[in-house]
Structures are given as structure tokens and as C-alpha cells.
Coordinates of C-alpha atoms in Angstrom, one line a residue:
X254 CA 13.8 37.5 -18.8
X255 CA 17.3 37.6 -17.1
X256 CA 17.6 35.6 -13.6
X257 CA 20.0 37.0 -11.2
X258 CA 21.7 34.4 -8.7
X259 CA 19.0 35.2 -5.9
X260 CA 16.5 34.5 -8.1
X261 CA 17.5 31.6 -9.6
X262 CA 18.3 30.3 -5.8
X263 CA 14.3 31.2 -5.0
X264 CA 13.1 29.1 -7.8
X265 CA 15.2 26.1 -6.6
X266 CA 13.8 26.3 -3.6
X267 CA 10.1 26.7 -5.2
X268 CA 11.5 23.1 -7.0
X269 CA 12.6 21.6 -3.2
X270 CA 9.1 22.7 -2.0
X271 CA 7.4 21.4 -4.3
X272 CA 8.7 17.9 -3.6
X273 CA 8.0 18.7 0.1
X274 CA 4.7 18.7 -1.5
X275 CA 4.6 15.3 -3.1
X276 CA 5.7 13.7 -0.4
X277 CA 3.5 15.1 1.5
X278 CA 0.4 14.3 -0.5
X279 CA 1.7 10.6 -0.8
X280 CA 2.2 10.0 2.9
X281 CA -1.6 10.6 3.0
X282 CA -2.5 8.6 0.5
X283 CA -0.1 5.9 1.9
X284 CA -1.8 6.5 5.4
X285 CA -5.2 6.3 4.4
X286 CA -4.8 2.7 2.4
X287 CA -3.1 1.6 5.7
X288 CA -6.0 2.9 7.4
X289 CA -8.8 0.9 5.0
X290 CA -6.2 -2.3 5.0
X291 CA -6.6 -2.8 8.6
X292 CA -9.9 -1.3 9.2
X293 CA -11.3 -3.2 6.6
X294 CA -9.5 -6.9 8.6
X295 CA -6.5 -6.9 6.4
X296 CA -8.2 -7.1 3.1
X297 CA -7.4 -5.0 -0.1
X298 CA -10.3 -2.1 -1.0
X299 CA -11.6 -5.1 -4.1
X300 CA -12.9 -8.0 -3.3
X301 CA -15.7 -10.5 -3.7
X302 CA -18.8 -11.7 -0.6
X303 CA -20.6 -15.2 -1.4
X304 CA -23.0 -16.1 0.8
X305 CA -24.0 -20.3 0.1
X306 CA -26.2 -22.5 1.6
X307 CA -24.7 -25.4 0.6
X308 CA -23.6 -28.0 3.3
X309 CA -20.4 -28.2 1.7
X310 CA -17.0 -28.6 3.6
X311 CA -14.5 -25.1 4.1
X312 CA -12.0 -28.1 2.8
X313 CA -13.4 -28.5 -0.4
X314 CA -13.5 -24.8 -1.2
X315 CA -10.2 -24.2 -0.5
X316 CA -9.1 -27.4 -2.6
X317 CA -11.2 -26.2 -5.2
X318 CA -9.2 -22.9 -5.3
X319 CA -6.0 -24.4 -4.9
X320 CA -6.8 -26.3 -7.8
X321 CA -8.3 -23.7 -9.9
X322 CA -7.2 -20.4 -9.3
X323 CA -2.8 -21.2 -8.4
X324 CA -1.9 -18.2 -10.9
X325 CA -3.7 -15.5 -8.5
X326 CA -3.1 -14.6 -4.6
X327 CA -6.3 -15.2 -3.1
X328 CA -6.5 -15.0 0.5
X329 CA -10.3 -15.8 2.1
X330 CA -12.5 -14.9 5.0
X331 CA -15.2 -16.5 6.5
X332 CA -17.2 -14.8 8.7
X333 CA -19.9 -17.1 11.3
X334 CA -23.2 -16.1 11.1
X335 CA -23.9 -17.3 14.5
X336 CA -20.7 -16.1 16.4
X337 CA -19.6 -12.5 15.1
X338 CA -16.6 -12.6 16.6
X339 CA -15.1 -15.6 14.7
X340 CA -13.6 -15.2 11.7
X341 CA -11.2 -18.0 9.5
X342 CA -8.5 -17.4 7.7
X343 CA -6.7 -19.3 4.7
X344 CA -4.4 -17.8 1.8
X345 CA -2.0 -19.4 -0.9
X346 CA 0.7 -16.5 -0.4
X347 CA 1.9 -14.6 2.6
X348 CA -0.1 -12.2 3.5
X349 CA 0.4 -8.4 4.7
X350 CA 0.1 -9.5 8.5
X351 CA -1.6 -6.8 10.2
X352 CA -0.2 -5.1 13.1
X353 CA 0.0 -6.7 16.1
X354 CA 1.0 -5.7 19.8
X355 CA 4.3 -7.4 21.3
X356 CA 8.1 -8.3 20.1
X357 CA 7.3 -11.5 19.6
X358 CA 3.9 -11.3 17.7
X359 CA 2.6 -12.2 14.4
X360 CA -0.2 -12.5 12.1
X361 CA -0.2 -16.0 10.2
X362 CA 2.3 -16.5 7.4
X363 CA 1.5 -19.4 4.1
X364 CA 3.0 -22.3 6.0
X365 CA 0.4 -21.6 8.7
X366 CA -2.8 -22.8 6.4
X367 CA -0.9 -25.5 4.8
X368 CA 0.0 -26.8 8.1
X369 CA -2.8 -29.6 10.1
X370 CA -2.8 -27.4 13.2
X371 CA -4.6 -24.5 13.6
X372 CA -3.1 -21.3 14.9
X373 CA -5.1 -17.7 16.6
X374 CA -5.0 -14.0 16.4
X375 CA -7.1 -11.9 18.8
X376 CA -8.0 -8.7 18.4
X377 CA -7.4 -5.1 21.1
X378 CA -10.7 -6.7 22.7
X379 CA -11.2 -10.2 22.6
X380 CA -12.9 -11.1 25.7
X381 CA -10.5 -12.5 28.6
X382 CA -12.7 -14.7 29.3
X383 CA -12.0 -16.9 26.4
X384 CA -8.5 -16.4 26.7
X385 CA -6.5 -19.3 28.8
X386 CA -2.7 -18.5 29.9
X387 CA -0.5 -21.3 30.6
X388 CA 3.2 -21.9 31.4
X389 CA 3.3 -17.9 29.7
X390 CA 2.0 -19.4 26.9
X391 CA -1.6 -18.0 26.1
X392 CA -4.6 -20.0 24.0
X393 CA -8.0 -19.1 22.9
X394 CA -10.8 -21.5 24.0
X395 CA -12.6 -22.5 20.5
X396 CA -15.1 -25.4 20.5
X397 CA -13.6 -27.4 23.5
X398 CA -10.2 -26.8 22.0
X399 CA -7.2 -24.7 22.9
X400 CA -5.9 -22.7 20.3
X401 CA -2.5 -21.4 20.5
X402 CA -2.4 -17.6 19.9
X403 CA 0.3 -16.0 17.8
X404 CA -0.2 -12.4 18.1
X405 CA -3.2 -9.7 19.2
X406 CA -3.7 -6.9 16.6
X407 CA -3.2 -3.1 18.1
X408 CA -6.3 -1.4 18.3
X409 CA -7.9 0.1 15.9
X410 CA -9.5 3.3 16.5
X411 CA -11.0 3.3 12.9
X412 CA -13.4 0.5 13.3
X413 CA -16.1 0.4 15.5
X414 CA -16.3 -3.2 14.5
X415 CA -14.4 -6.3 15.1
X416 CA -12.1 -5.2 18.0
X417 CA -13.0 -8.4 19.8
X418 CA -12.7 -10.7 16.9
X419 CA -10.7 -13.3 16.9
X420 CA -8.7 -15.2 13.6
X421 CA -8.0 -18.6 13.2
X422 CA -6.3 -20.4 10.3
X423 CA -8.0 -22.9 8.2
X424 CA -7.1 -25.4 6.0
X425 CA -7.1 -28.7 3.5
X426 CA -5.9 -30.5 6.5
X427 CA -7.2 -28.8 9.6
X428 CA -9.9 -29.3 11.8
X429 CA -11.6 -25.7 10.6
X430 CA -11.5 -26.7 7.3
X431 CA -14.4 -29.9 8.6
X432 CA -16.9 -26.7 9.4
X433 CA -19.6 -25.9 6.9
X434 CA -19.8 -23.1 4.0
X435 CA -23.5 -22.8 5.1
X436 CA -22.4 -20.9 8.3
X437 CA -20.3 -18.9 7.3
X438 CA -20.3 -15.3 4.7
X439 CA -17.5 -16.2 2.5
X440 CA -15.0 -12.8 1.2
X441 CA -12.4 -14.0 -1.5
X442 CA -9.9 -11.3 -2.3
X443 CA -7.8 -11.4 -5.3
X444 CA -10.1 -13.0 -7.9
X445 CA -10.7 -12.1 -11.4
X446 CA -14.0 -11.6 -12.9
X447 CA -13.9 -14.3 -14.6
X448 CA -12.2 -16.3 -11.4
X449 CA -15.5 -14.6 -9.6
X450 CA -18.2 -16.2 -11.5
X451 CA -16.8 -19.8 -11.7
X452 CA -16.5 -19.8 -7.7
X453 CA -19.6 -18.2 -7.9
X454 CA -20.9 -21.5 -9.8
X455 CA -19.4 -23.8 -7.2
X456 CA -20.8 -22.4 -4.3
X457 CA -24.1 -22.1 -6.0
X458 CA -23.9 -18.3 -4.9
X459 CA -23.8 -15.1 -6.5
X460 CA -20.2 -12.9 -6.5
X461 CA -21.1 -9.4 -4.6
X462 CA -18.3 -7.4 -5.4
X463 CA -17.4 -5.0 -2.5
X464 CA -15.0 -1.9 -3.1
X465 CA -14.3 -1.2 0.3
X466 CA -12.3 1.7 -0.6
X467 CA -14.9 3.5 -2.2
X468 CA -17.0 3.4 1.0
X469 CA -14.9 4.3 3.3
X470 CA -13.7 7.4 1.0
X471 CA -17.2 8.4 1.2
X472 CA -17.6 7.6 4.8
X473 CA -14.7 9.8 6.2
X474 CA -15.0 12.7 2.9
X475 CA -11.7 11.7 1.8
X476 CA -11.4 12.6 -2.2
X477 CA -8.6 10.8 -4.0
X478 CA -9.0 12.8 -6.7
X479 CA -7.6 15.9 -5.2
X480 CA -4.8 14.1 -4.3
X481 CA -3.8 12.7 -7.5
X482 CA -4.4 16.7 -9.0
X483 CA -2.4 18.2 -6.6
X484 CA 0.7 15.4 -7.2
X485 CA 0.4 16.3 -10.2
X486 CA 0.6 19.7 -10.3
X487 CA 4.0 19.3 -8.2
X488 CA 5.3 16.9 -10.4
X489 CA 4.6 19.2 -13.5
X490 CA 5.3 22.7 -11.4
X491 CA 8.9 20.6 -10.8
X492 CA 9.5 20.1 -14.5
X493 CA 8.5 23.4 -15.7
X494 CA 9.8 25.3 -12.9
X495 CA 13.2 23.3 -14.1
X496 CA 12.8 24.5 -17.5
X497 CA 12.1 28.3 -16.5
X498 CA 16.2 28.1 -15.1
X499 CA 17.4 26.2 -18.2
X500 CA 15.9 28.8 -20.4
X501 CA 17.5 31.8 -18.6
X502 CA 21.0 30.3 -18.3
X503 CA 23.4 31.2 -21.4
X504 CA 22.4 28.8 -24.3
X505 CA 24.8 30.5 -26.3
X506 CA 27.4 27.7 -26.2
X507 CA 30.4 30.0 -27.7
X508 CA 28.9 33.0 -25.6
X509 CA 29.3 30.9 -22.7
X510 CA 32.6 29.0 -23.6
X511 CA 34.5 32.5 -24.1
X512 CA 33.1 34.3 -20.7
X513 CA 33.2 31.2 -18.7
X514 CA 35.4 28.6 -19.7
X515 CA 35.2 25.6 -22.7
X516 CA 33.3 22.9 -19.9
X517 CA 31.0 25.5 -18.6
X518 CA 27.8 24.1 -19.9
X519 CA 28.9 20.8 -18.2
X520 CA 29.8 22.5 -14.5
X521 CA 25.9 24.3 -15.3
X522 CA 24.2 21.1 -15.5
X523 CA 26.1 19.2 -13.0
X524 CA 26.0 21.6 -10.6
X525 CA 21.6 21.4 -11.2
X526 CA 21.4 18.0 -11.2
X527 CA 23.8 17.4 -7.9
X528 CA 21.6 20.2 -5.9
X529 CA 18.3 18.1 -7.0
X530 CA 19.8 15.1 -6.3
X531 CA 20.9 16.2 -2.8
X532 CA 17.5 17.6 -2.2
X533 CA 15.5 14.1 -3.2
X534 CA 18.0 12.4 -0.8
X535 CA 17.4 14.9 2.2
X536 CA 13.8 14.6 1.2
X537 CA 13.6 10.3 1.2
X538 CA 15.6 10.0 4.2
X539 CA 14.2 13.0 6.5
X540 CA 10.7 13.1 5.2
X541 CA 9.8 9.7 6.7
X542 CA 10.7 10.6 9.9
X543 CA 7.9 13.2 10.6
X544 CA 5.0 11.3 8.1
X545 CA 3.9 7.7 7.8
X546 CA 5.3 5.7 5.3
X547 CA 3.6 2.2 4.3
X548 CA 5.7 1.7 1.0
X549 CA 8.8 4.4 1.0
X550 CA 10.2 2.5 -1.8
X551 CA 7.5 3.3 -4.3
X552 CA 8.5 7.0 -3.1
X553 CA 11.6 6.8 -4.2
X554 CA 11.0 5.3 -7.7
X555 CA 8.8 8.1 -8.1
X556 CA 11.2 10.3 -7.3
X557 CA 13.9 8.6 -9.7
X558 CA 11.5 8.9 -12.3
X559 CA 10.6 12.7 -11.6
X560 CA 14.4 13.4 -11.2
X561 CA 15.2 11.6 -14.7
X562 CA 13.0 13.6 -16.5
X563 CA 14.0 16.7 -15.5
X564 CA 17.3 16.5 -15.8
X565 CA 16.8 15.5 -19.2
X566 CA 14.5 18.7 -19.5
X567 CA 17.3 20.8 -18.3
X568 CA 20.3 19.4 -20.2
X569 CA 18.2 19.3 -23.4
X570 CA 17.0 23.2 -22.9
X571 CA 21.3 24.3 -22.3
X572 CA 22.6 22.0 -25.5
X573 CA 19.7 22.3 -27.7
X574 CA 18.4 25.4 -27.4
X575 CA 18.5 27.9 -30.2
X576 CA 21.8 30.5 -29.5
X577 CA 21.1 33.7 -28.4
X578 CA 19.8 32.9 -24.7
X579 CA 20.6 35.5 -22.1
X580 CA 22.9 35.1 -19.4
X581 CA 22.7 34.0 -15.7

């Protein structure tokens, strides 16, 4: 098979396409995690529910984990059984915050929980009504307390839950931390197995592991699977498409050294790998500006990757293919 220069300019375009493509299918998948992180209260898709009766502290938890489990980011939840609004907060690491409405607002950060003074989020719709504002400053009524609020999440049209919850931090030396596990439905995220069961012994409770991801997959039909076929059908229609134009350039170095000039080969191959290159980069930098984006770095790496190993494809196909190839 001979390839003329028109065709040869079609299949590179096939090859630009076909990132189009990638990208495409990974701002989904990058979308929908986004989706399941904030509709499922800033949690990852794993993690583990306990729910104790025992009259134990939040405090001696928490120390208990601190103690036990330093090597792994844990971040816990604790959900009131009596007020479904209220939810606590604590975690060893800083968080993902979630996002929240305003220039100036946050979700909590590590130095919050290991702090003595408790700090608020509220949610889209967090009644008014236990919302004081003073001197521009706004706090969220709690127990006969005022707590000072840090930031309100957006709302989220996802959840049909929890847009009036509210979070407050806990800790070893807060005042949340005197409350009792009893009340509350414990979520640890970021445990082990092995992690899971020995909290599981402390609190007396059994570990229910939750994959949060899987449900809500099922929930809104979405089918990962498909996604990680169709990537890879770009990734390898890339590669193969790469090695269709390597083929059908003159492998026959003298062939192409007499007609074209000693460095031809090298002009060939630079000339391939500059247009790819030049396509990734128009890709990474325009792409983002029409779809969503939660991690565009892991695109990129991705594309490095996918870039390396077809230019390695290509430049082994012109030097180490057998002579006798046709010409472009």
C-alpha cells in the first residue's frame, strides 16, 4: 500500500481525533468522580460505616486512630441520629475541601481538627434560622454556642440529601470531641481491611463497607466499563494508526538517502513527532476550556506516556524495518 501526501495528512488527523476522543472520555470520567465526591459529602467511592452503642467519647476515637492508624489518611464522619442535619468532621491530612460559594470561603484544612476551637460549614440550604450574622461576620447556633462559619458549600443538584446540613470540626481538644459515639453513625474513609476490623473491635461494632461509587453508577446507568474500552481503543487506534504511516514511508534507508538527502529519515521522524507533539499541546491547553477537568495533570501524563510510545513505534518501524518499503 502506497500513501499519497493527502492521505497520509487524513490519517494524522484520524490520530488528532482520536485524542479528541480520549480526552473526551476522561473529562467524563473526571466529571462523574467529582460528581460522587461531593454528592456523596466529600468522601471517596470506599469507605467504612460503624454504628456503636458504646458511651464512649468522639475524643477517644479519634486518639485511638491517631495513635493507631498515622501511616494512612483517614478522614471521619459522624452523622447524629437525632439531628440529620449535623454532621462532624475530623481528618489527619488536608482534605479535598468541597466547593463552597464566596471569595473568601473554605472547607476546613488539618490545622482546623487539631485546633481547641471548633469551626462551621453550611450547606446551599441550611436553615436561616440557625444562622446569626454579626459585625459581617456570620455563626451557626449549635447547642447554645456560636460557631464561626468558614464557608457554605454550592448546591448540589445531585443530592436530594443533605443540602441543609451543616459541618463542624471535631477534635482531641474540642468541645465536639466530649459528645458520645452512641449518637452518632460513624464513616471512616481511608482504612485498610485489616485497619477496618481492629476499629471495628474498639468500637465493639461491625465494619460495613460502603462503595459509594458502585451505587451511584447503578443509580444514574453510568457504565465505567465502556469508558475504559473506548480509551482504550483510542489509545491503541493512536498507536496503530501511527504505525500504518511508518510502514508506508520509505524504510529503504539508501533508497531514501539517494532520492532525498543523507538526514532524511531524521527530517521524517521529526517532522511526526513535532506535529503530535503540537497536537497534544493544542489538545491539553484548549480541551479544558470547553470540558471539566478535576485532575488535568493526570491528563497530561497520560498523554506523555501515549506520545512516548508512539514515537518509539514510529522511529523503530523507519530504522528497523526490513528494506524494501515503498515510498511516501
Amino acid at each position: 500500500m502506497k500513501l499519497n501526501n493527502m492521505k497520509k495528512f487524513l490519517l494524522i488527523v484520524t490520530i488528532f481525533l482520536a485524542f479528541v476522543g480520549l480526552a473526551f472520555t476522561i473529562s467524563i470520567k473526571q466529571s462523574q468522580n467529582a460528581d460522587i465526591i461531593l454528592t456523596n459529602n466529600g468522601l471517596s467511592s470506599s469507605y467504612c460505616v460503624y454504628q456503636p452503642n458504646l458511651k464512649l467519647k468522639i475524643r477517644k476515637l479519634l486518639q485511638y486512630l491517631d495513635k493507631n492508624c498515622k501511616s494512612s489518611k483517614l478522614q471521619v464522619q459522624l452523622k447524629s441520629k437525632y439531628d440529620t442535619d449535623e454532621i462532624l468532621v475530623w481528618a489527619n491530612y488536608n482534605i479535598k475541601g468541597q466547593p463552597v460559594i464566596g471569595d473568601n470561603a473554605r472547607y476546613f484544612n488539618k490545622a482546623e481538627f487539631q485546633g481547641n476551637v471548633t469551626f462551621a460549614v453550611i450547606s446551599a440550604h441550611t436553615p436561616v434560622a440557625n444562622i446569626v450574622t454579626s459585625q459581617n461576620n456570620r455563626y451557626l447556633k449549635y447547642e447554645g454556642q456560636y460557631i464561626s462559619i468558614i464557608g457554605q458549600l454550592k448546591a448540589n443538584d445531585q443530592s436530594e440529601i443533605q443540602q441543609s446540613a451543616y459541618y463542624l470540626t471535631t477534635g482531641i481538644q474540642q468541645q465536639t470531641g466530649n459528645n458520645t459515639l452512641n449518637n452518632y453513625k460513624i464513616i471512616v474513609d481511608g482504612l485498610n481491611k485489616k485497619q477496618a476490623k481492629k476499629v471495628g473491635n474498639f468500637l465493639k461494632a461491625k465494619a460495613i463497607w460502603v462503595n459509594f461509587a458502585q451505587t451511584y453508577n447503578l443509580k444514574h446507568r453510568i457504565n465505567p466499563t465502556k469508558k475504559l474500552v473506548f480509551g482504550i481503543i483510542c489509545i491503541l487506534f493512536i498507536w496503530g494508526i501511527s504505525a500504518m504511516i511508518a510502514y508506508n514511508c520509505n524504510v529503504n534507508r539508501r533508497n531514501l538517502a539517494m532520492k532525498k538527502g543523507k538526514h532524511s529519515m531524521i527530517v521524517n521522524i521529526l517532522q511526526f513527532n513535532i506535529i503530535n507533539f503540537i497536537m497534544i499541546c493544542i489538545i491539553y491547553f484548549i480541551v479544558p476550556m470547553v470540558w471539566f477537568y478535576s485532575n488535568s495533570s493526570a491528563v497530561l501524563k497520560l498523554f506523555i506516556f501515549i506520545f512516548i510510545i508512539q514515537s518509539a513505534i514510529y522511529d523503530g518501524i523507519i530504522f528497523f524495518a526490513k528494506k524494501g518499503g515503498n515510498n511516501v
